[in-house]
XYZ file of N, CA and C in Angstrom:
798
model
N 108.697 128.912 111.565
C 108.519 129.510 110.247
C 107.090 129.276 109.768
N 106.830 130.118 109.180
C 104.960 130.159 109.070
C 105.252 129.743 107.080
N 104.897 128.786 106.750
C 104.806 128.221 105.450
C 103.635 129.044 104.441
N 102.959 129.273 104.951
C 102.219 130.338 104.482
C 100.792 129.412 103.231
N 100.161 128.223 104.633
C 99.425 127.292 103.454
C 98.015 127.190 104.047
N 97.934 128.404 105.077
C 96.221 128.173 105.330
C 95.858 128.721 104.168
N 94.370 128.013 104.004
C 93.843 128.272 102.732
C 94.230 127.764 101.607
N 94.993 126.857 101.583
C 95.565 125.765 100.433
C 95.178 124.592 100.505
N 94.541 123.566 99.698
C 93.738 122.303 99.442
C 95.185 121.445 98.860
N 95.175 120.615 99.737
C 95.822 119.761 99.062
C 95.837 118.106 99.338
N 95.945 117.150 97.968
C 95.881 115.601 98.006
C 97.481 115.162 98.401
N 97.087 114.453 99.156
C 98.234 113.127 99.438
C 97.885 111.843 98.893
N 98.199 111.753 97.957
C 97.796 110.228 97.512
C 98.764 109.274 97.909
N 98.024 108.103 98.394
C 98.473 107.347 99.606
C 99.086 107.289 100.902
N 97.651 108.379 101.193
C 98.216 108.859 102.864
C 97.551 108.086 104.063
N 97.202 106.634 103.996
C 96.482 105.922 104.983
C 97.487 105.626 106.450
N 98.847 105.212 105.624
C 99.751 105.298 106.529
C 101.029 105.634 105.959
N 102.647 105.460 106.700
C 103.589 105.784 106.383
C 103.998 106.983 106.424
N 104.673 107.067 105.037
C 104.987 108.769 104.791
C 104.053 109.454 104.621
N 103.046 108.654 103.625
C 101.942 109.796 103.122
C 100.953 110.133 104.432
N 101.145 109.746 105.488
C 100.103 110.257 106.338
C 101.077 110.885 107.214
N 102.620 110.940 107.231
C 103.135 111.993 108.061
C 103.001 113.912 107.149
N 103.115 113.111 106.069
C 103.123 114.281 104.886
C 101.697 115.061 105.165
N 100.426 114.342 104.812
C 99.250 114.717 104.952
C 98.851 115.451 106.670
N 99.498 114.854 107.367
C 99.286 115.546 108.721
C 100.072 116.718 109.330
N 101.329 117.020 108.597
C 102.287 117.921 108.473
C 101.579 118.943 107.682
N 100.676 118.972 106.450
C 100.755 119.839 105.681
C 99.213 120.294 106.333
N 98.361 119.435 106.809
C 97.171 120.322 108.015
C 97.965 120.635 109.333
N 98.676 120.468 109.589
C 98.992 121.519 110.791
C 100.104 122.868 110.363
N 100.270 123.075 109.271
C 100.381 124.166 108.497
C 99.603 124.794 108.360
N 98.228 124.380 108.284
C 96.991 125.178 108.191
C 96.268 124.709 106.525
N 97.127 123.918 105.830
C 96.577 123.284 104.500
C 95.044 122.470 104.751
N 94.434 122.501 104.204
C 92.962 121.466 103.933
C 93.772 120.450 103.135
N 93.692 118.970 103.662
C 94.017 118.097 102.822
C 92.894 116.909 102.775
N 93.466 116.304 101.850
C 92.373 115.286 101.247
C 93.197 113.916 101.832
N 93.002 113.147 102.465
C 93.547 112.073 102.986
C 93.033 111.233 101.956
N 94.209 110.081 100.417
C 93.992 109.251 99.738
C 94.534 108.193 100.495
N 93.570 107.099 100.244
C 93.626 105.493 100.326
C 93.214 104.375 99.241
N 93.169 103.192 99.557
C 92.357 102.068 98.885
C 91.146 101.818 99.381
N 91.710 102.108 100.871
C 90.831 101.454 102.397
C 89.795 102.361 102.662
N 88.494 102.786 102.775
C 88.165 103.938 103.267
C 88.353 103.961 104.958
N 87.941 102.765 105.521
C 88.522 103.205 106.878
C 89.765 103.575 107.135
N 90.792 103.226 107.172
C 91.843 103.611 107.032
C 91.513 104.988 106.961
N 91.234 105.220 105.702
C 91.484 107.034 105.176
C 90.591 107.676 106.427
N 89.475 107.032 106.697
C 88.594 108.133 107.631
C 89.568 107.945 108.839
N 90.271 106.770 109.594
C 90.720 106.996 110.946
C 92.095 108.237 110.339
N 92.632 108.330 109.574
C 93.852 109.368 109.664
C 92.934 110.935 109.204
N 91.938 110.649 108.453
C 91.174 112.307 108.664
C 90.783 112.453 110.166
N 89.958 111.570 110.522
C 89.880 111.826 112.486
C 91.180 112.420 113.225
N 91.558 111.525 112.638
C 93.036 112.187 113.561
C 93.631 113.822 113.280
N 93.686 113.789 111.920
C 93.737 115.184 111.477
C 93.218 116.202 112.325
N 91.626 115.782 112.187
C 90.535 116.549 112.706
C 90.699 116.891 114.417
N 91.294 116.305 115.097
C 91.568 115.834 116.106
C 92.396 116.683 116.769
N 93.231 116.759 115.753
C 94.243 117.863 115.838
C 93.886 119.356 115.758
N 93.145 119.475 115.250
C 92.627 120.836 114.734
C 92.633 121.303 113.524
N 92.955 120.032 112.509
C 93.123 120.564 111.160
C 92.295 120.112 110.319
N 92.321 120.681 109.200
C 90.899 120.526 107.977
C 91.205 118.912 107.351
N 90.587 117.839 107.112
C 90.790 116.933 106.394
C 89.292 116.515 105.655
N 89.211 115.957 104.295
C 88.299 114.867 103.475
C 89.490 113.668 102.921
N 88.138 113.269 102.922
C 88.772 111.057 101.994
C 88.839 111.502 100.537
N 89.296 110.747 100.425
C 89.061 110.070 98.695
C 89.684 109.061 98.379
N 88.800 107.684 98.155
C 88.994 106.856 98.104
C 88.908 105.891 96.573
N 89.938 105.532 96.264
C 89.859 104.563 94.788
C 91.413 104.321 94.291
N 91.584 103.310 93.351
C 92.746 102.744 93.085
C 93.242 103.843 91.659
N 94.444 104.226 91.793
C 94.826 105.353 91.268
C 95.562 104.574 90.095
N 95.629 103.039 90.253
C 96.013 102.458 88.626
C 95.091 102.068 87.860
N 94.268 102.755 87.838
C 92.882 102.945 86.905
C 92.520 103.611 86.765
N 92.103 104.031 85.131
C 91.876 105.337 84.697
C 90.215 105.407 85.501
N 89.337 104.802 85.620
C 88.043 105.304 86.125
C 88.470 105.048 87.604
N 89.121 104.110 88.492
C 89.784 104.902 89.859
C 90.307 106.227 89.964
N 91.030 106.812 89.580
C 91.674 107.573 89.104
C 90.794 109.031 89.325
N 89.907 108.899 88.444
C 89.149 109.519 87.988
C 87.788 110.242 89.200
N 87.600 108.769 89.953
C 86.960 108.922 91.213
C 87.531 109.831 92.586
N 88.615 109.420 92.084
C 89.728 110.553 93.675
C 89.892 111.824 93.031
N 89.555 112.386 91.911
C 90.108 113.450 91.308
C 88.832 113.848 91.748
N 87.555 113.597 91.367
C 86.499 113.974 91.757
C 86.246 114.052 93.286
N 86.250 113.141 93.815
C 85.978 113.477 95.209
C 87.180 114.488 96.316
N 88.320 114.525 95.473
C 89.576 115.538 96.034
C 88.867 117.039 95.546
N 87.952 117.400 94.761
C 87.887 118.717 93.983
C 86.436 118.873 94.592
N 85.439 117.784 95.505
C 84.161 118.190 95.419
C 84.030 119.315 96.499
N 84.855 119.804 97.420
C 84.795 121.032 98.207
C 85.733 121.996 97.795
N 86.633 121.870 96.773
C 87.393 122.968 96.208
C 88.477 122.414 95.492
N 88.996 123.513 94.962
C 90.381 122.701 93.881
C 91.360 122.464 94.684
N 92.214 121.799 93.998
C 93.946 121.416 94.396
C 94.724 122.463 94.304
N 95.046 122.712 95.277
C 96.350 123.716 94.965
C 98.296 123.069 95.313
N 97.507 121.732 95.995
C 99.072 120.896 95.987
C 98.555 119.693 95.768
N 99.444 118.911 94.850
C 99.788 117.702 94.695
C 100.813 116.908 95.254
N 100.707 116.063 96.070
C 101.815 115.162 96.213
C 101.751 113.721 96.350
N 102.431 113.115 94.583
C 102.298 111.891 94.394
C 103.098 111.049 95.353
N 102.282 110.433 96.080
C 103.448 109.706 96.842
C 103.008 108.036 96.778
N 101.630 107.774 96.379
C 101.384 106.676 96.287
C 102.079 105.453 95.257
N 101.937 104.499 95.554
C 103.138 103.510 94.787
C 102.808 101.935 95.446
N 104.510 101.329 95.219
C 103.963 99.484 95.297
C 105.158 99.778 95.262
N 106.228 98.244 96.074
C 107.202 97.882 96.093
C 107.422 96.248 95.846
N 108.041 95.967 94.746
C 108.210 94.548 94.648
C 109.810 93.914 94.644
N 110.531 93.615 95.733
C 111.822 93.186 95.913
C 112.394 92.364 95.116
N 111.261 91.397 93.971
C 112.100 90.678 93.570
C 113.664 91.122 92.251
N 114.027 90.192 92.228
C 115.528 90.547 91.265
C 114.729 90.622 90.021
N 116.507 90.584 88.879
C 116.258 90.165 87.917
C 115.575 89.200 87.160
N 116.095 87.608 87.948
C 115.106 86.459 87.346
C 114.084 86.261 88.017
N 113.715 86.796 88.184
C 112.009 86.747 89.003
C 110.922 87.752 88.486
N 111.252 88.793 88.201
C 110.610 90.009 88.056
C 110.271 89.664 86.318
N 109.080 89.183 86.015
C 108.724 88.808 84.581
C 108.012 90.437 83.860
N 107.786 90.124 82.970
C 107.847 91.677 81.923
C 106.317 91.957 82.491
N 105.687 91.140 83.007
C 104.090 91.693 83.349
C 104.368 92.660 84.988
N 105.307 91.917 85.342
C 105.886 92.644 87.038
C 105.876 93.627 86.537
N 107.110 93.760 85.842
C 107.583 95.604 85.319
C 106.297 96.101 84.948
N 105.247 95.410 84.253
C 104.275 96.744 83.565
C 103.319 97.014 84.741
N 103.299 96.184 85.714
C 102.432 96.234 86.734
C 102.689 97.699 87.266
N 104.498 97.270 87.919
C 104.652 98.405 88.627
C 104.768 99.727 88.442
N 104.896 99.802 87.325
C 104.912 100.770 86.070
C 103.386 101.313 86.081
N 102.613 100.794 86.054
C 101.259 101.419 86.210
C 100.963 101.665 87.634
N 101.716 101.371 88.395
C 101.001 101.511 89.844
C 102.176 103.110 90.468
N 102.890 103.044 90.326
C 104.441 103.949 90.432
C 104.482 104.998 89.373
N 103.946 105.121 88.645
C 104.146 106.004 87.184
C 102.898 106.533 86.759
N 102.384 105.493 86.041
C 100.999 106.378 85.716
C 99.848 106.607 86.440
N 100.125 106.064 87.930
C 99.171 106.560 88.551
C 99.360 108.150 88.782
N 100.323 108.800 89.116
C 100.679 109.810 89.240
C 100.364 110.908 88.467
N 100.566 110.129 86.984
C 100.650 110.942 85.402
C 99.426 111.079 85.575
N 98.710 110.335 85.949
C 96.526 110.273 85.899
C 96.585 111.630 86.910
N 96.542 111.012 88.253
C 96.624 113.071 88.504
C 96.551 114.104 88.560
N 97.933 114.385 87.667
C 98.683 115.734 87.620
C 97.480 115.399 86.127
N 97.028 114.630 85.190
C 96.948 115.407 84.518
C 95.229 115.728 84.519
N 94.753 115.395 85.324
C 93.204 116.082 86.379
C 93.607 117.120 87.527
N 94.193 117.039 87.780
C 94.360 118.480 88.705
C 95.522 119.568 88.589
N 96.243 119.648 87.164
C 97.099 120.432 86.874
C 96.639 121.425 86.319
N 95.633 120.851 85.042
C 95.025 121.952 84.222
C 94.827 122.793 85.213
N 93.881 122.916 86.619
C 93.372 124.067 87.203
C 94.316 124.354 87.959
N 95.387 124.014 88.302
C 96.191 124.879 89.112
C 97.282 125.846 87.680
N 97.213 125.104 86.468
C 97.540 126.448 85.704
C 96.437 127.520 85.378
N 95.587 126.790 85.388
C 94.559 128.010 85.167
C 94.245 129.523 85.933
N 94.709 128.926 87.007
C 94.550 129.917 88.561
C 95.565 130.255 88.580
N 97.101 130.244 87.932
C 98.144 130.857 88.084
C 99.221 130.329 89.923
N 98.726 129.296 89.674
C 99.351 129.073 91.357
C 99.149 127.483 91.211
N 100.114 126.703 92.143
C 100.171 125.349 92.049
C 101.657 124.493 92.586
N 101.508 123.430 93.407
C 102.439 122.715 93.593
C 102.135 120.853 93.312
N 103.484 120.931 92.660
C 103.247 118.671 92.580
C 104.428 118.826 92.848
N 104.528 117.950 93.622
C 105.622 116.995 94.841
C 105.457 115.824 94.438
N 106.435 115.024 93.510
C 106.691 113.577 93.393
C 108.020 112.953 94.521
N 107.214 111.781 95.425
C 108.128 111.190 96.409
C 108.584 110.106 95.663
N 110.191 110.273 95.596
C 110.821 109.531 94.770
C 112.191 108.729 95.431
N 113.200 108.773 95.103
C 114.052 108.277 96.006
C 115.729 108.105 95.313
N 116.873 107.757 96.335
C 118.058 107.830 96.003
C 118.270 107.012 95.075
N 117.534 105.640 94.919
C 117.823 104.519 94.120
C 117.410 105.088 92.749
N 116.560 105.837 92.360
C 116.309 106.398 90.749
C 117.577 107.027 90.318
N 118.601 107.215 90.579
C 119.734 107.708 90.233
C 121.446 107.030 90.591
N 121.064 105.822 91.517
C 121.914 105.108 92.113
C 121.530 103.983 91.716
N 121.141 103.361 91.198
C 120.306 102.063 91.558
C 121.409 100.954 91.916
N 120.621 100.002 92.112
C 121.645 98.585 92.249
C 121.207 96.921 91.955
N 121.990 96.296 91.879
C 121.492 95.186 91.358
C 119.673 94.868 91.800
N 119.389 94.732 92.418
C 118.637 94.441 93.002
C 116.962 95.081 92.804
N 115.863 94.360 92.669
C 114.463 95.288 92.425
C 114.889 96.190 91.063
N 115.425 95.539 90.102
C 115.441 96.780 88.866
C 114.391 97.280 88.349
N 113.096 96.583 88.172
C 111.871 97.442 87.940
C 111.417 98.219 88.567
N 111.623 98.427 90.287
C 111.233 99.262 91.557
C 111.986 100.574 90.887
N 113.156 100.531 91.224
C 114.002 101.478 90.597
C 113.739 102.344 89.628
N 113.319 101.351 87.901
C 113.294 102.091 86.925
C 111.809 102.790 87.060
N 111.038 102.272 87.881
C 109.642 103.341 88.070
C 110.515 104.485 88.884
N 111.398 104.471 90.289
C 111.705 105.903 90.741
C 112.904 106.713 89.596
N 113.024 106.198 89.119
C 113.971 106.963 87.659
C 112.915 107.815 86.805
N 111.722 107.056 86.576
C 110.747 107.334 85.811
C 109.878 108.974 86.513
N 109.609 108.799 87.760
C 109.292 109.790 88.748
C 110.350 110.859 88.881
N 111.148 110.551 88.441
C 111.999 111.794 88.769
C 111.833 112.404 87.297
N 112.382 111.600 86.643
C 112.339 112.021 85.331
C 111.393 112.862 84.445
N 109.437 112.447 84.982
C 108.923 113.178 84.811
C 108.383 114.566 85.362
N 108.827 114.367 86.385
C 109.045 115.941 87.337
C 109.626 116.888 86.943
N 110.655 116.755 85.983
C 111.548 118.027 85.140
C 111.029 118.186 84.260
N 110.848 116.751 83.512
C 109.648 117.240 82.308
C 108.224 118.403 82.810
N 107.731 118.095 83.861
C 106.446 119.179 83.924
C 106.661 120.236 84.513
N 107.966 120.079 84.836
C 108.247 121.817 85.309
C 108.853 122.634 84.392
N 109.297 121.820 83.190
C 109.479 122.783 81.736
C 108.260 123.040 81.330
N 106.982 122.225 81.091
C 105.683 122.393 80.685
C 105.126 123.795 81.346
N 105.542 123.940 82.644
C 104.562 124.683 83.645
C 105.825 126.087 83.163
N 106.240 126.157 83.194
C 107.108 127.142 82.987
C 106.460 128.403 82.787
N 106.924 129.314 83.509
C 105.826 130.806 83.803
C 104.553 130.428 83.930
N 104.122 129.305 84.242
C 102.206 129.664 84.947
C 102.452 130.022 86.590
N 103.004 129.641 87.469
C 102.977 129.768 88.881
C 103.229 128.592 89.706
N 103.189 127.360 88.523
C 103.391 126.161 89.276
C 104.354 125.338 89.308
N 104.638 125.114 89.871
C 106.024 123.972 90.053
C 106.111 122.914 90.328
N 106.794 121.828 90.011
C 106.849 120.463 89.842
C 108.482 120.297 90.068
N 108.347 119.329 91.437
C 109.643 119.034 92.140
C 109.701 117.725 92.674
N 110.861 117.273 93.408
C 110.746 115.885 93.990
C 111.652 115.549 95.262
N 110.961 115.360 96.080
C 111.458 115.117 97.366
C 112.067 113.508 97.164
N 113.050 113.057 97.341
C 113.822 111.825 97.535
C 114.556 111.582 98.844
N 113.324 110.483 99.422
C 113.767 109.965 101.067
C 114.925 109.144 100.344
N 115.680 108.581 101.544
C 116.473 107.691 102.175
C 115.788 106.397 102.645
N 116.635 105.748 103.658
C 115.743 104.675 104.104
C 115.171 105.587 105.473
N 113.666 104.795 105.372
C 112.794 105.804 106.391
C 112.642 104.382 107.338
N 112.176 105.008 108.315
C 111.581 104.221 109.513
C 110.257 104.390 109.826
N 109.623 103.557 108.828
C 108.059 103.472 109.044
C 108.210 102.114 110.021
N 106.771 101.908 110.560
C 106.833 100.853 110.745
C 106.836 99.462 110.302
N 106.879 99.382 109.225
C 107.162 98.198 108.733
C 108.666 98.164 108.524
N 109.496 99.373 108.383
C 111.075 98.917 108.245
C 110.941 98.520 109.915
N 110.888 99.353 110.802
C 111.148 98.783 112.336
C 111.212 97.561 112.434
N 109.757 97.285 112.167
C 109.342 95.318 112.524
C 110.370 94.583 112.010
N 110.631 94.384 110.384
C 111.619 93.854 109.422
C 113.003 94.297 110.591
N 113.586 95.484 110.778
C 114.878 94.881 111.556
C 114.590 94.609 112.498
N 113.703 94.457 112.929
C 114.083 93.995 114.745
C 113.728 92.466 114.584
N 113.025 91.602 113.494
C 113.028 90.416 112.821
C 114.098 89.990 112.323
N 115.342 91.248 111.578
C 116.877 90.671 111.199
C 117.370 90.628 112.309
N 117.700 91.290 113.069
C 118.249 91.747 114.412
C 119.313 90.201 114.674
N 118.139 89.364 114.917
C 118.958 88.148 115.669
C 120.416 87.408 114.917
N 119.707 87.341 113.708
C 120.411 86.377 112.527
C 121.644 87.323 112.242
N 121.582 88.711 112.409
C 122.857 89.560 111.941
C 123.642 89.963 112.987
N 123.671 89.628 113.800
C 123.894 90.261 115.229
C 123.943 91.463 115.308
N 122.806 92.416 115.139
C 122.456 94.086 115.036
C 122.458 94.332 116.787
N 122.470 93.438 117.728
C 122.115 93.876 119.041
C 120.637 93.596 119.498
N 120.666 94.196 120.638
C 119.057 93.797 121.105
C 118.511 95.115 121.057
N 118.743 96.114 121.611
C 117.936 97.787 121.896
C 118.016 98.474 120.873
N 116.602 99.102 120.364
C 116.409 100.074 119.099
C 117.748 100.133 118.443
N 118.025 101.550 119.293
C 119.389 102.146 118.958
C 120.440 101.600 118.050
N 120.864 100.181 119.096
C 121.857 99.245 118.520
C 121.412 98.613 117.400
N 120.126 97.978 117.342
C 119.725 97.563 116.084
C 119.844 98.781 114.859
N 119.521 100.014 114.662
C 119.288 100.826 114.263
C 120.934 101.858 113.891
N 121.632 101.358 114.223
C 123.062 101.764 113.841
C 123.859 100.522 113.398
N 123.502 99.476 114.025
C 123.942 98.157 112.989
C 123.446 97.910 111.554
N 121.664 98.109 111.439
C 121.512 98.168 110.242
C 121.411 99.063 109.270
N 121.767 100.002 110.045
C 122.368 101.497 108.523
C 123.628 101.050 108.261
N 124.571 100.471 109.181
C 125.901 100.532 109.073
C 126.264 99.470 107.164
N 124.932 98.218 107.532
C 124.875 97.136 106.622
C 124.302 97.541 105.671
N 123.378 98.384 106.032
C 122.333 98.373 104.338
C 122.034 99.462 104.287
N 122.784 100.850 104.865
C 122.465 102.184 104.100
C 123.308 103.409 104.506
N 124.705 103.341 104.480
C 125.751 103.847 105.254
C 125.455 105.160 104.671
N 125.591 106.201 105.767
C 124.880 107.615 105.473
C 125.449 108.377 106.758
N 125.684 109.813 106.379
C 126.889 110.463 106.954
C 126.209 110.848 108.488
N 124.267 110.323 108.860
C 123.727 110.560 109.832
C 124.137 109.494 110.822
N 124.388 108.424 110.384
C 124.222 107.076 110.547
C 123.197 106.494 111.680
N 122.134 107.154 110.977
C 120.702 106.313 111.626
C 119.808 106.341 109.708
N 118.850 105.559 110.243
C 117.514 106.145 109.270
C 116.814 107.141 109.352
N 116.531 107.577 108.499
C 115.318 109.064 108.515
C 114.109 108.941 109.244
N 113.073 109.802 109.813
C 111.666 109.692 110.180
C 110.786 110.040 108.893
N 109.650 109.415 109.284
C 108.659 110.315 108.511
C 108.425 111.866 108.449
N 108.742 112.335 109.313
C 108.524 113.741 109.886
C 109.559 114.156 109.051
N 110.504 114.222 109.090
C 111.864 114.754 107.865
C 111.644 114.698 106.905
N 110.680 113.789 105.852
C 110.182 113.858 104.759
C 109.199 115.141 104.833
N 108.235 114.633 105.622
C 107.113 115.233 105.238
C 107.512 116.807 105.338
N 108.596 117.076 106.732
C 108.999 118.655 106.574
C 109.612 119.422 104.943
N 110.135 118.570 104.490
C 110.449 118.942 103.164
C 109.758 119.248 101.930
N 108.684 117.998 101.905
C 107.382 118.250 101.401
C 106.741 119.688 101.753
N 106.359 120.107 102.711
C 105.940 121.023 103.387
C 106.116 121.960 103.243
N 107.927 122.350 102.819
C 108.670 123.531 102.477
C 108.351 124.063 100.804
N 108.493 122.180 100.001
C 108.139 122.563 98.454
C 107.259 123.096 98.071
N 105.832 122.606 99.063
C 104.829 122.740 98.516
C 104.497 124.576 99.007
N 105.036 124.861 99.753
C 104.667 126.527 100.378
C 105.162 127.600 99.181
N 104.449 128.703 99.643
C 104.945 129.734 98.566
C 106.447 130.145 98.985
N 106.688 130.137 99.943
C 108.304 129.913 99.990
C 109.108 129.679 98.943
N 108.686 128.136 98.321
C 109.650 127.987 97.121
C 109.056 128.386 96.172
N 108.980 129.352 95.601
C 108.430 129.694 94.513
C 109.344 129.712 93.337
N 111.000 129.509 93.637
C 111.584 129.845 92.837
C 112.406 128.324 92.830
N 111.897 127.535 93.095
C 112.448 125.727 92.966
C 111.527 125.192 92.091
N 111.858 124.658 90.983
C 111.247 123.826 90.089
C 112.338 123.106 89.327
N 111.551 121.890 89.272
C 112.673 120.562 88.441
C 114.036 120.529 89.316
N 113.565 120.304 90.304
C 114.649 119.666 91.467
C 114.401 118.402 92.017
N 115.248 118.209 92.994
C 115.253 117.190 93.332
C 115.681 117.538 95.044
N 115.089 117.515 96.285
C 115.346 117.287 97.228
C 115.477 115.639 98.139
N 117.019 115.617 97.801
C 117.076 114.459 98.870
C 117.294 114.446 100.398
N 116.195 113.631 100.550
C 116.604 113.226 102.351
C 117.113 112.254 102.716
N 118.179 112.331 103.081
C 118.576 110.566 102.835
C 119.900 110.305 103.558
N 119.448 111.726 104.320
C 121.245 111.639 105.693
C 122.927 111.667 104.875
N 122.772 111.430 103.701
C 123.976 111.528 102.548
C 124.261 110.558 102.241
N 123.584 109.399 101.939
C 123.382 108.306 101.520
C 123.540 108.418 100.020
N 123.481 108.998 99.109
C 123.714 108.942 97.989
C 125.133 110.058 97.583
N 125.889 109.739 97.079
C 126.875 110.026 96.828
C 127.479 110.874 95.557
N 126.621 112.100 95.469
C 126.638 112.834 94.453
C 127.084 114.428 94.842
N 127.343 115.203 93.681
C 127.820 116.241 93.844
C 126.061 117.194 93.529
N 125.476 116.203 92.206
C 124.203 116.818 91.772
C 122.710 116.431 92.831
């Protein structure tokens, strides 16, 4: 299926690794120009190489997106060869701790790093994609903003927060051309989940080979009608689909990937 995104500029914020660099490398071999965001600039330049490598268009932009003059620096250096025509917030922070641990400065932390980095942004590169009558923002959000559970309640109430404002700006955008949606993974298999189970592996008796580890620990910590974990590549294909003129007629949704891990009708 031809997505129809050569000739489309678009940021991945926090695409050094993980999702955001399966996302960012998915949406140049569509034929998109993307802007590879980091903290790191190496980092960001080895996944534009790679891009490039491939045959697809990539630039950096590098700065901390929980600061309004960071912020401010990636908006600029994402726009200095042309505008945005996709957004996709995917950058963020994860902090596991609970309830009695997680002190009110945690929450505002993550809250600025998960939330308003995003809001900074959309609200530097929205104006011109209404202006031009055309535009996509993709907030990567997740099953727990609508499920949550004991556990990480500030993590959570930032992906509640991400979802939440995604409907809000797709009422805002309403008849300009642009749309504002949200892709919600599952548990993914980056490499850092890999390492972490094959580190539980022993203590739970998950088995010794991928596989077995990898159907023992969905079975424990994310029972889902696939019963494995997701790839990066399954995200980022979804991403891929929102952001194309394809969907032109999806706004203030919510796409979950998440094998049926969340247990809803909505």
């Amino acid at each position: 299926m031809d997505l129809q995104l050569t000739g489309k500029r678009a940021l991945v914020t926090g695409s050094t690794s993980g999702l955001g660099e399966a996302i960012a490398r998915r949406l140049a071999a569509e034929g998109a120009s993307v802007v590879v965001h980091g903290r790191d600039e190496q980092r960001a330049v080895n996944v534009a190489d790679a891009i490039r490598a491939d045959g697809g268009s990539a630039d950096i932009a590098v700065g901390d997106l929980a600061t309004d003059a960071g912020a401010a620096i990636v908006a600029g250096a994402a726009t200095a060869r042309g505008p945005i025509d996709i957004l996709v917030n995917n950058a963020g922070g994860y902090d596991p701790s609970g309830w009695a641990q997680a002190a009110p400065a945690a929450w505002a932390r993550l809250y600025e790093v998960n939330v308003i980095s995003g809001v900074r942004m959309i609200q530097h590169l929205v104006p011109g994609m209404r202006e031009r009558g055309w535009g996509r923002v993709v907030q990567i959000g997740g099953g727990l903003a609508g499920q949550p559970t004991a556990d990480q309640p500030h993590y959570t109430a930032t992906l509640a927060a991400r979802h939440n404002l995604a409907v809000s700006l797709a009422r805002d955008l309403a008849g300009t051309g642009v749309t504002s949606n949200v892709v919600a993974p599952g548990a993914i298999m980056v490499d850092a989940v890999r390492d972490l189970l094959v580190r539980l592996a022993p203590t739970h008796g998950w088995g010794e080979t991928p596989d077995e580890i990898e159907r023992a620990a969905t079975a424990d910590w994310v029972p889902n009608d696939t019963g494995r974990f997701g790839r990066p590549d399954e995200i980022a294909s979804a991403v891929a689909y929102l952001a194309s003129p394809l969907a032109s007629y999806i706004s203030g949704a919510t796409l979950r990937v998440d094998g049926g891990t969340v247990r809803s009708v909505q």
